[in-house]
CSV table of C-alpha atoms in Angstrom, one decimal:
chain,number,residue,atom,x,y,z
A,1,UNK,CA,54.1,-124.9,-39.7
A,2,UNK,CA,51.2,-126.9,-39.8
A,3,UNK,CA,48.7,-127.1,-43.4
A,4,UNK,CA,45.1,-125.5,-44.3
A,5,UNK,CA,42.5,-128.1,-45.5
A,6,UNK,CA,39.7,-126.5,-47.3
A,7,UNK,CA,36.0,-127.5,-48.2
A,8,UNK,CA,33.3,-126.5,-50.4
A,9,UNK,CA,30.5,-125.1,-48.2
A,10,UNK,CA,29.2,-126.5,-44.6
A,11,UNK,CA,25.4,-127.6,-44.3
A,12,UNK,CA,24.6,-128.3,-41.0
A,13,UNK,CA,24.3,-132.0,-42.3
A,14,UNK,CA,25.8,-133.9,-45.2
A,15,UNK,CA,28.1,-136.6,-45.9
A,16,UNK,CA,31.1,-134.7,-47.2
A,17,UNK,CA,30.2,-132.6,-44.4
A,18,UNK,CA,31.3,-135.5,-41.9
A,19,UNK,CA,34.6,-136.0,-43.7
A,20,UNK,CA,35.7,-133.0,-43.3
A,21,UNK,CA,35.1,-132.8,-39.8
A,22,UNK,CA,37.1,-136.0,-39.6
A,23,UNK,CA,39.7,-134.2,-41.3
A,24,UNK,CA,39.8,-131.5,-39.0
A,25,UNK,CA,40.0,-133.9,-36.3
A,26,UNK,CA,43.1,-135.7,-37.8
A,27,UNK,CA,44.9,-132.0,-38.0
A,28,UNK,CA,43.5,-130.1,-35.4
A,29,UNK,CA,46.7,-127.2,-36.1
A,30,UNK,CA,45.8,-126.8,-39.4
A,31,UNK,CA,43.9,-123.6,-40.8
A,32,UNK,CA,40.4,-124.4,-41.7
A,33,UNK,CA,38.6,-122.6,-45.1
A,34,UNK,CA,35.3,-122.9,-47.1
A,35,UNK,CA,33.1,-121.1,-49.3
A,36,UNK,CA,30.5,-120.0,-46.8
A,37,UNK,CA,29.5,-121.6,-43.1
A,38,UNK,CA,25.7,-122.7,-42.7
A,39,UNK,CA,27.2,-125.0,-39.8
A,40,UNK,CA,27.4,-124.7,-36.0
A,41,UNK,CA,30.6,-126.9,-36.3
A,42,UNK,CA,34.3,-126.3,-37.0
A,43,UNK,CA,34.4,-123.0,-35.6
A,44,UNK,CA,36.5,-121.3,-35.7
A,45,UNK,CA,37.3,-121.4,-40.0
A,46,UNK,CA,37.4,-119.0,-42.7
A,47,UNK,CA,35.1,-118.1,-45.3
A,48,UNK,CA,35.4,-116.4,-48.3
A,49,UNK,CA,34.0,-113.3,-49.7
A,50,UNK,CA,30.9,-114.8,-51.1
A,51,UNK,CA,30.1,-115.4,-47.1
A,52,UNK,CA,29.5,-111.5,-47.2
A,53,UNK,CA,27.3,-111.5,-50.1
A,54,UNK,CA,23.7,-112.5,-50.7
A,55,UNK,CA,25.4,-116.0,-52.5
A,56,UNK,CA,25.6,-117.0,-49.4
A,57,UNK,CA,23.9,-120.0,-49.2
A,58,UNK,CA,22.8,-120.0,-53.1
A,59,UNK,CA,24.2,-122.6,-54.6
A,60,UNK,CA,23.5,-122.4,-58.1
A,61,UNK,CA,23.4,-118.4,-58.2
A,62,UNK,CA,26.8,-118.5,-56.7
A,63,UNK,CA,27.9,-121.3,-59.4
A,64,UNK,CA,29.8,-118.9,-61.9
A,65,UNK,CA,31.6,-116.8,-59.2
A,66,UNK,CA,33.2,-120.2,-56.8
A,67,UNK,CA,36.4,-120.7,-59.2
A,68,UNK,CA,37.8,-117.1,-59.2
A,69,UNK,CA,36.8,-116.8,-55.1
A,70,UNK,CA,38.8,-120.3,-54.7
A,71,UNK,CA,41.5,-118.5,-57.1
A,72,UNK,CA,42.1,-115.8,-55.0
A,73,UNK,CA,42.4,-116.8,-52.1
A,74,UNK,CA,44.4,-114.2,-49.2
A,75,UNK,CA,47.9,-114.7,-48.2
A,76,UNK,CA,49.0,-117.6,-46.2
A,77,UNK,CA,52.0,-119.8,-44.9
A,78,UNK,CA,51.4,-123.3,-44.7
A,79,UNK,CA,53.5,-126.7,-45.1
A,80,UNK,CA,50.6,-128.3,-47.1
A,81,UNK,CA,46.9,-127.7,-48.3
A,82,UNK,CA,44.1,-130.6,-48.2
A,83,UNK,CA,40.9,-130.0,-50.3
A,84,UNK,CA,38.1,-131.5,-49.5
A,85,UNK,CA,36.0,-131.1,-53.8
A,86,UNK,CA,32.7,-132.4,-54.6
A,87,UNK,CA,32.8,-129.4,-56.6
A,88,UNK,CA,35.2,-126.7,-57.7
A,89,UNK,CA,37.2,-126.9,-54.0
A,90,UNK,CA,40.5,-128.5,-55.6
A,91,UNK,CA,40.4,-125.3,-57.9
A,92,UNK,CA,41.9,-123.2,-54.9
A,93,UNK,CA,44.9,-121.1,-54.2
A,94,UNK,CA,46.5,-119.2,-51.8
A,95,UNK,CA,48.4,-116.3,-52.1
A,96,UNK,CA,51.7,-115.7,-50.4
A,97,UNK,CA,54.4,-119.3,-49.5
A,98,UNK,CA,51.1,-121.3,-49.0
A,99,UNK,CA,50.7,-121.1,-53.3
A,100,UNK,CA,53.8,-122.9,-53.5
A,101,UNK,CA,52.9,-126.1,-50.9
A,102,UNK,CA,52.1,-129.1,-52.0
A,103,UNK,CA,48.1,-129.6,-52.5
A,104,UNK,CA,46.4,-132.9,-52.0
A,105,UNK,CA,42.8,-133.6,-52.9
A,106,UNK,CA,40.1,-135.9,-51.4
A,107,UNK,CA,38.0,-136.0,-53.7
A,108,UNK,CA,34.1,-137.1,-53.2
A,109,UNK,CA,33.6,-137.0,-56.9
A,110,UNK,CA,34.3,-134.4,-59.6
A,111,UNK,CA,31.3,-132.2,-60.3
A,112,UNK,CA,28.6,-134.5,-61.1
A,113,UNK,CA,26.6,-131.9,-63.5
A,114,UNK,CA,29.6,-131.6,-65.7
A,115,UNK,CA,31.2,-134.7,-65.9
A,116,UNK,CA,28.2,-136.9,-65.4
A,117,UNK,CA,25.0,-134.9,-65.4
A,118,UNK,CA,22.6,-138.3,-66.4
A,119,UNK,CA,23.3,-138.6,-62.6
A,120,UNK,CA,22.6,-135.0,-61.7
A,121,UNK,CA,19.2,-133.3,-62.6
A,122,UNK,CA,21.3,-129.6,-62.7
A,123,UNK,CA,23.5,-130.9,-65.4
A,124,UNK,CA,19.9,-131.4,-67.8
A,125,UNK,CA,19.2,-127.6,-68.3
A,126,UNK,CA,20.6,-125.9,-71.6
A,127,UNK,CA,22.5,-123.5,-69.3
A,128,UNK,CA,23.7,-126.3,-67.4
A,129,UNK,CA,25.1,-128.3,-70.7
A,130,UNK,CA,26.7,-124.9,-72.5
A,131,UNK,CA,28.4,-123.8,-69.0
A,132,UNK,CA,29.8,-127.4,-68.8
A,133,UNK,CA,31.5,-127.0,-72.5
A,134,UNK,CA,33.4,-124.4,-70.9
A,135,UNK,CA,34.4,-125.6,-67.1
A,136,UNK,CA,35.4,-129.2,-68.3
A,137,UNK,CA,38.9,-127.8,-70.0
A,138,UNK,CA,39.4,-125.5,-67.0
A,139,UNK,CA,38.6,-128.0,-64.1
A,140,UNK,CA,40.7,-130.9,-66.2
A,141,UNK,CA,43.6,-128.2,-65.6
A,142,UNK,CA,43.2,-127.5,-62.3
A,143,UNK,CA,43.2,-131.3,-61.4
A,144,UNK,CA,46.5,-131.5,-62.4
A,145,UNK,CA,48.1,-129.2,-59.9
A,146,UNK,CA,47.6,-131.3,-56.9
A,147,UNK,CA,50.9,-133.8,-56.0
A,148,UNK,CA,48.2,-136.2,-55.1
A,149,UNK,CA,44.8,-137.1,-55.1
A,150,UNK,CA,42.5,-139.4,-52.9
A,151,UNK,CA,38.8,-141.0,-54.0
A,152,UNK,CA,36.8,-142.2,-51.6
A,153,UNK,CA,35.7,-145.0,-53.7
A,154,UNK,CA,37.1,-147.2,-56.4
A,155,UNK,CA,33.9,-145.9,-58.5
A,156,UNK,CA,34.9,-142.4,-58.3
A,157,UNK,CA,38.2,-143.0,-58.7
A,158,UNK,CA,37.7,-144.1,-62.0
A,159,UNK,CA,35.1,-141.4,-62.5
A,160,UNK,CA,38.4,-138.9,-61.9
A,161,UNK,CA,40.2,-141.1,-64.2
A,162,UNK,CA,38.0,-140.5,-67.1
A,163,UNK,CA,37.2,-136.6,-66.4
A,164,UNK,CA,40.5,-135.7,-64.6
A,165,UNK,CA,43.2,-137.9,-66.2
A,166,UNK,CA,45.1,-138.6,-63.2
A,167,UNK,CA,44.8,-141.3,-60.8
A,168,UNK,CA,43.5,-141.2,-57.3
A,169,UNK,CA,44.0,-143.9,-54.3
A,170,UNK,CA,40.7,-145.1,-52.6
A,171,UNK,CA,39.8,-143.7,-48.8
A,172,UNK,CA,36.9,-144.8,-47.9
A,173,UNK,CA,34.9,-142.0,-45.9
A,174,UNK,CA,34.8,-142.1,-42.1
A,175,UNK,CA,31.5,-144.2,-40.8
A,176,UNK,CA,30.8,-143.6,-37.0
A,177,UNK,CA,30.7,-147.6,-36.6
A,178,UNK,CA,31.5,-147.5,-33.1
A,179,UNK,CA,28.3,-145.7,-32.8
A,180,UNK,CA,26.4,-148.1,-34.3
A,181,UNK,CA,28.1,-151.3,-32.9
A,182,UNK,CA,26.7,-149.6,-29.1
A,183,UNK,CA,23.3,-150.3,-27.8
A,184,UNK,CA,21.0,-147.3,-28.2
A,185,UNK,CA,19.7,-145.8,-25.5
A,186,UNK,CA,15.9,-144.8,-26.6
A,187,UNK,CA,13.2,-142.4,-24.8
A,188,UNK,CA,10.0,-143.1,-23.8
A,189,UNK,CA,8.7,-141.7,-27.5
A,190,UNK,CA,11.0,-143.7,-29.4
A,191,UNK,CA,10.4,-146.8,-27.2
A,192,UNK,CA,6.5,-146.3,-28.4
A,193,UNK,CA,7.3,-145.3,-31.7
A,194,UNK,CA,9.7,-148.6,-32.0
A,195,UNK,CA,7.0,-151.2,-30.9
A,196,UNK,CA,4.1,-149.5,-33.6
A,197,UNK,CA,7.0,-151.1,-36.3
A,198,UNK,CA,6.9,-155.1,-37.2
A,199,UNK,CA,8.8,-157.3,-35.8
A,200,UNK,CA,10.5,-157.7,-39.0
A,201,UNK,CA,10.6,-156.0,-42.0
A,202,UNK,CA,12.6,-154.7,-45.2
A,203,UNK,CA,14.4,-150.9,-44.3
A,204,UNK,CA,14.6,-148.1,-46.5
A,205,UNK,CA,16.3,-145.2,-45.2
A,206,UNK,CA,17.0,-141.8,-46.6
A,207,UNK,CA,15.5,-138.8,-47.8
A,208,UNK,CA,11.9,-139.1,-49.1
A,209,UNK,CA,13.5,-137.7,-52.6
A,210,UNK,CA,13.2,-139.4,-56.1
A,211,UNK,CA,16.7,-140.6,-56.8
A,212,UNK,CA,17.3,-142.7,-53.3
A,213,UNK,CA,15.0,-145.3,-54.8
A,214,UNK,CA,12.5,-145.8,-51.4
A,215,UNK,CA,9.9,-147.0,-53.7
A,216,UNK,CA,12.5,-150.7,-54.6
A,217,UNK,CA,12.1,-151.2,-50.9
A,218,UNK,CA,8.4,-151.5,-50.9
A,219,UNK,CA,8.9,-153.6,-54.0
A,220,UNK,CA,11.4,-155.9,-52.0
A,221,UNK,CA,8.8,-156.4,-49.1
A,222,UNK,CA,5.9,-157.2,-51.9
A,223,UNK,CA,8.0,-159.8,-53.8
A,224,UNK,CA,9.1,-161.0,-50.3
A,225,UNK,CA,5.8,-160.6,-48.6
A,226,UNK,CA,7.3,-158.7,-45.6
A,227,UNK,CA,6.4,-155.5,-44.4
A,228,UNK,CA,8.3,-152.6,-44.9
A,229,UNK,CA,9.3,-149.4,-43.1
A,230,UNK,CA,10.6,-146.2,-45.0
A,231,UNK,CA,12.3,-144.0,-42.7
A,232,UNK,CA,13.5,-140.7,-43.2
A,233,UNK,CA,11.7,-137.4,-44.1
A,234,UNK,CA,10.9,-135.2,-47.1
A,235,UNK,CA,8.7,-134.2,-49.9
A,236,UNK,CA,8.0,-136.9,-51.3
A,237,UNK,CA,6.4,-138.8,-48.4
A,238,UNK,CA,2.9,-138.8,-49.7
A,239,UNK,CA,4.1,-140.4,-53.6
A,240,UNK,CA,6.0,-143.2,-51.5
A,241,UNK,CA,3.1,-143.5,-49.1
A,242,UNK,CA,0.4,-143.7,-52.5
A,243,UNK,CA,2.9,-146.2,-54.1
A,244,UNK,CA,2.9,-147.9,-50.8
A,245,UNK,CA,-0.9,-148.5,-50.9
A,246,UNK,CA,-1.3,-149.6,-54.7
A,247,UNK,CA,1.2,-152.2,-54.8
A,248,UNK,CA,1.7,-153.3,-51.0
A,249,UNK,CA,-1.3,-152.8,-49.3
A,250,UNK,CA,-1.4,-152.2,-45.5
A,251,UNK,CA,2.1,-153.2,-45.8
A,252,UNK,CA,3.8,-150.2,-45.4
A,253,UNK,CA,5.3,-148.2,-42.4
A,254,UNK,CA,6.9,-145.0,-42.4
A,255,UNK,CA,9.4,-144.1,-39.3
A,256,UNK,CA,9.3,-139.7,-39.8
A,257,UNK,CA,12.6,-138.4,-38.7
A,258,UNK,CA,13.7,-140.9,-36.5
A,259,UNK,CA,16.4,-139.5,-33.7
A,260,UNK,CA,19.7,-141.1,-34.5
A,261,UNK,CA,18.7,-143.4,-31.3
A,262,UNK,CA,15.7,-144.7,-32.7
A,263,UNK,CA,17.6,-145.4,-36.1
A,264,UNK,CA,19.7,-147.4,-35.0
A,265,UNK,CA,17.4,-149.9,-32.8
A,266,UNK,CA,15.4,-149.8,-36.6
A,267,UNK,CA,18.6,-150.5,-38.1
A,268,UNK,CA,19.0,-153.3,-35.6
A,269,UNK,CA,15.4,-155.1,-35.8
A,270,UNK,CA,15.5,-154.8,-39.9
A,271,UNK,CA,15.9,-157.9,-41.4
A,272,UNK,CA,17.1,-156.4,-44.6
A,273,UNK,CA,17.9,-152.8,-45.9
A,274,UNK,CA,17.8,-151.6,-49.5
A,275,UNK,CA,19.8,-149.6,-51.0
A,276,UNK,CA,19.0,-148.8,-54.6
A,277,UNK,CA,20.3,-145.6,-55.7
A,278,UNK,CA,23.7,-145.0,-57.7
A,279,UNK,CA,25.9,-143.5,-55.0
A,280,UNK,CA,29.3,-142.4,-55.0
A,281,UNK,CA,30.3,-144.6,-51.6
A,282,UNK,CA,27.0,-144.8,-49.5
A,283,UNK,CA,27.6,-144.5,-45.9
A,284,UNK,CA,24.1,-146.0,-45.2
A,285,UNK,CA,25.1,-149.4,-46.1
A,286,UNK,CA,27.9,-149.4,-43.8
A,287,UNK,CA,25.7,-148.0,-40.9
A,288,UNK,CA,23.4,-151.4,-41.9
A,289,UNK,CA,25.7,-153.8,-41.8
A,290,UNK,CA,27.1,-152.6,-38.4
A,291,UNK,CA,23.8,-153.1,-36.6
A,292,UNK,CA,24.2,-156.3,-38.0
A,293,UNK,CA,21.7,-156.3,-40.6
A,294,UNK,CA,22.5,-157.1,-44.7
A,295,UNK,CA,22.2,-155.0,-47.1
A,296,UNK,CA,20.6,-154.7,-51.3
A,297,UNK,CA,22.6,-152.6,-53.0
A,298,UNK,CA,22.5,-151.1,-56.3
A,299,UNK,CA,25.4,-152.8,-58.7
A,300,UNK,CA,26.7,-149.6,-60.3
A,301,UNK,CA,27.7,-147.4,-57.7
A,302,UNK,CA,30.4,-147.4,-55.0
A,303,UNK,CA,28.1,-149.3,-52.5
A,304,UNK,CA,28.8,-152.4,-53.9
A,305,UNK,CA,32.7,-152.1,-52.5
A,306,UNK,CA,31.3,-152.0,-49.0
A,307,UNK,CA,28.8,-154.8,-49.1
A,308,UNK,CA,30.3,-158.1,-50.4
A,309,UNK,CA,27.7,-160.2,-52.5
A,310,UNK,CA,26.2,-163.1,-50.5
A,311,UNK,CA,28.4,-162.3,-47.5
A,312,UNK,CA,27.2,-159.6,-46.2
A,313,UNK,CA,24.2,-158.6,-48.5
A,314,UNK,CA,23.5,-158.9,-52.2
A,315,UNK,CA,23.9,-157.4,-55.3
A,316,UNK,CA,20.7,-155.9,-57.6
A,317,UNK,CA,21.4,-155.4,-61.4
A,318,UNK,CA,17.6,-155.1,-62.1
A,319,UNK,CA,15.1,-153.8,-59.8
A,320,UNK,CA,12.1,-154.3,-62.1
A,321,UNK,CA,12.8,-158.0,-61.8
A,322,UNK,CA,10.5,-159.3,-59.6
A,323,UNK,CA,12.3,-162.9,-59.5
A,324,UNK,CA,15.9,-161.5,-59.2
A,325,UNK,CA,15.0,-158.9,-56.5
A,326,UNK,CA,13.2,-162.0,-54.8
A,327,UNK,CA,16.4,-163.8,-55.1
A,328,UNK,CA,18.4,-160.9,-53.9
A,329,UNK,CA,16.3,-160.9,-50.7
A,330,UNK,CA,16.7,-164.4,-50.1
A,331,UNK,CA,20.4,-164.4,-50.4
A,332,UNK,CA,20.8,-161.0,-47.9
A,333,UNK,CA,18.2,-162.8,-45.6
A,334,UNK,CA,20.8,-165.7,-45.4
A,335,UNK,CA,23.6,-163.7,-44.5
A,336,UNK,CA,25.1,-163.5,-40.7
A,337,UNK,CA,24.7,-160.7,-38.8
A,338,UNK,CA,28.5,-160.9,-37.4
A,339,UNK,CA,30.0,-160.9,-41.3
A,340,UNK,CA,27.7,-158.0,-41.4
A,341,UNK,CA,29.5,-156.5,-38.3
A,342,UNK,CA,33.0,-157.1,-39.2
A,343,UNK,CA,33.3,-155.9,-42.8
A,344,UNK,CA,31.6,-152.1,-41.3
A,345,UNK,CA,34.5,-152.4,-38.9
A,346,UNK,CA,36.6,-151.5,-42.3
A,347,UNK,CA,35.1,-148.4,-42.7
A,348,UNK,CA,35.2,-146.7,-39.0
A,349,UNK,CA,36.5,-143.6,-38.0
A,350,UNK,CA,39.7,-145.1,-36.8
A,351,UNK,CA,40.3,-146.3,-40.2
A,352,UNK,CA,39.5,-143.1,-42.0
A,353,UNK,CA,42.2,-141.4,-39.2
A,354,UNK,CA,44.8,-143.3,-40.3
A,355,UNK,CA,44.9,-143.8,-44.0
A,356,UNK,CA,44.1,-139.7,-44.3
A,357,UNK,CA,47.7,-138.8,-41.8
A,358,UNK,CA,49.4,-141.4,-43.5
A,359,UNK,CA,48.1,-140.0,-47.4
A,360,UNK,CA,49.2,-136.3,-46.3
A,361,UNK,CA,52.6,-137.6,-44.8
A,362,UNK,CA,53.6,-139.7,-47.5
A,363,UNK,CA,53.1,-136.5,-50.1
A,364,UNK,CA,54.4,-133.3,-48.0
């Protein structure tokens, strides 16, 4: 009888997203559930009965109602039950002989805006801060029902040591390395698009949002007197592109929504990437280093256990420092492009495959 792995909610794009496609891939028999599908992947899977509400897709309206829905879950047989929790997704239960198989998490974190909302703007409301009183005692309780529990970071699995109380082991998420490592095959746009960028320059790449940091890649090119190109898309494009001008004048590219193609020759020609935001793992940093290029990384955050200080990067304790960030530069500037390569090698698919059959074998 094969298992049923389980996930929040699919986007059509996200990180946790990825894993749990690499999950399915790893048990293609096993039953497949979430919350609600926004996705054109893993079909076919389940939803629940918020997918036939207008929750669907609400996030925060839908909030209160996710742990009873996960609690209540229809009757199934199965030999085992993976979660796949950035959220309340280790809360859930099957009715029927599946209740009574052993459940193993993967955890991406616990629920930032209760356990650590200086990390999460939703944790900052009043609402946000009562409802947490209340779910910390219950999601503490739930945690202890699985037989087992994987982080997929050191970082986090101390994070699920101090909210959860039980220890995790560390699986690093899948990174399509392989991908990467291959030379890109670009169109004629992105072959124009590619020579309007320098012919070296400091990398930001993410969403134009706040809390990825873009703006300590334009300060990396000033204090390094390179130019810089932010790629990536989003609202805050025209604050990054302002910040751009005051302190790095004429300095400043911006690659909009580059195809996955054009990233990666980007990826390639960058002679450094920065990476400052406090991130559970940070797949980004991995997809760096296996174009060959090093990386600046935050020093709190689970980034750091992929890029290895002076090797294949450098570490950043202060960003305001002009003299440190200089430093940190110099340091990732010096490292070789074939370290680079071989430590993302640790964190391909393959990897992922094996250390995810071999966690649910060794506990079922």
């Amino acid at each position: 009888m094969p298992g049923i792995i389980v996930h929040e909610w699919l986007s059509p794009a996200g990180g946790s997203e990825n894993v749990f496609e690499a999950i399915a891939q790893a048990f293609p028999d096993a039953e497949r559930w979430c919350l609600w599908n926004e996705s054109d992947r893993l079909r076919p899977i389940h939803e629940t009965v918020l997918a036939r509400t207008p929750l669907k897709g609400r996030k925060a309206l839908a909030l209160p109602f996710m742990p009873p829905v996960w609690r209540n879950l229809p009757r199934r047989d199965a030999d085992w039950v993976l979660t796949s929790t950035h959220l309340f997704a280790h809360h859930a239960r099957f009715k029927g002989p599946a209740r009574d198989a052993p459940k193993l998490v993967y955890a991406h974190t616990p629920a930032r805006y209760i356990w650590v909302p200086e990390l999460d703007v939703r944790g900052a409301s009043v609402p946000a801060r009562l409802a947490s009183r209340a779910l910390k005692p219950l999601d503490r309780r739930r945690a202890q029902e699985p037989v087992a529990l994987a982080a997929n970071s050191e970082y986090i699995a101390r994070r699920i040591a101090d909210a959860w109380e039980r220890e995790a082991e560390v699986i690093y998420p899948n990174v399509d390395v392989e991908r990467i490592l291959a030379e890109p095959v670009l169109s004629a746009d992105d072959e124009e698009r590619l020579a309007g960028l320098p012919s070296e320059f400091i990398l930001g790449f993410s969403r134009f949002v706040p809390y990825k940091r873009l703006d300590a890649a334009i300060d990396a090119g000033r204090v390094a007197g390179l130019p810089v190109v932010l790629a990536g898309g989003g609202d805050g494009e025209g604050e990054l592109r302002a910040y751009g001008e005051r302190v790095h004048p004429g300095m400043v590219h911006f690659a909009i929504n580059p195809s996955d193609q054009l990233l990666s020759a980007i990826l390639r020609r960058a002679t450094a990437l920065v990476f400052a935001p406090i991130e559970d793992f940070g797949i980004i940093p991995v997809e760096a280093m296996a174009a060959g290029t090093p990386v600046l990384v935050n020093a709190t955050g689970g980034a750091v256990e992929s890029v290895v200080d002076g090797v294949t990067g450098a570490h950043v304790h202060d960003w305001s420092d002009d003299a440190a960030l200089r430093a940190a530069v110099d340091t990732a500037v010096g490292c070789s492009a074939d370290a680079c390569r071989d430590r993302a090698r640790d964190f391909g698919s393959d990897v992922f495959d094996r250390r995810i059959r071999d966690f649910v074998a060794r506990h079922t």
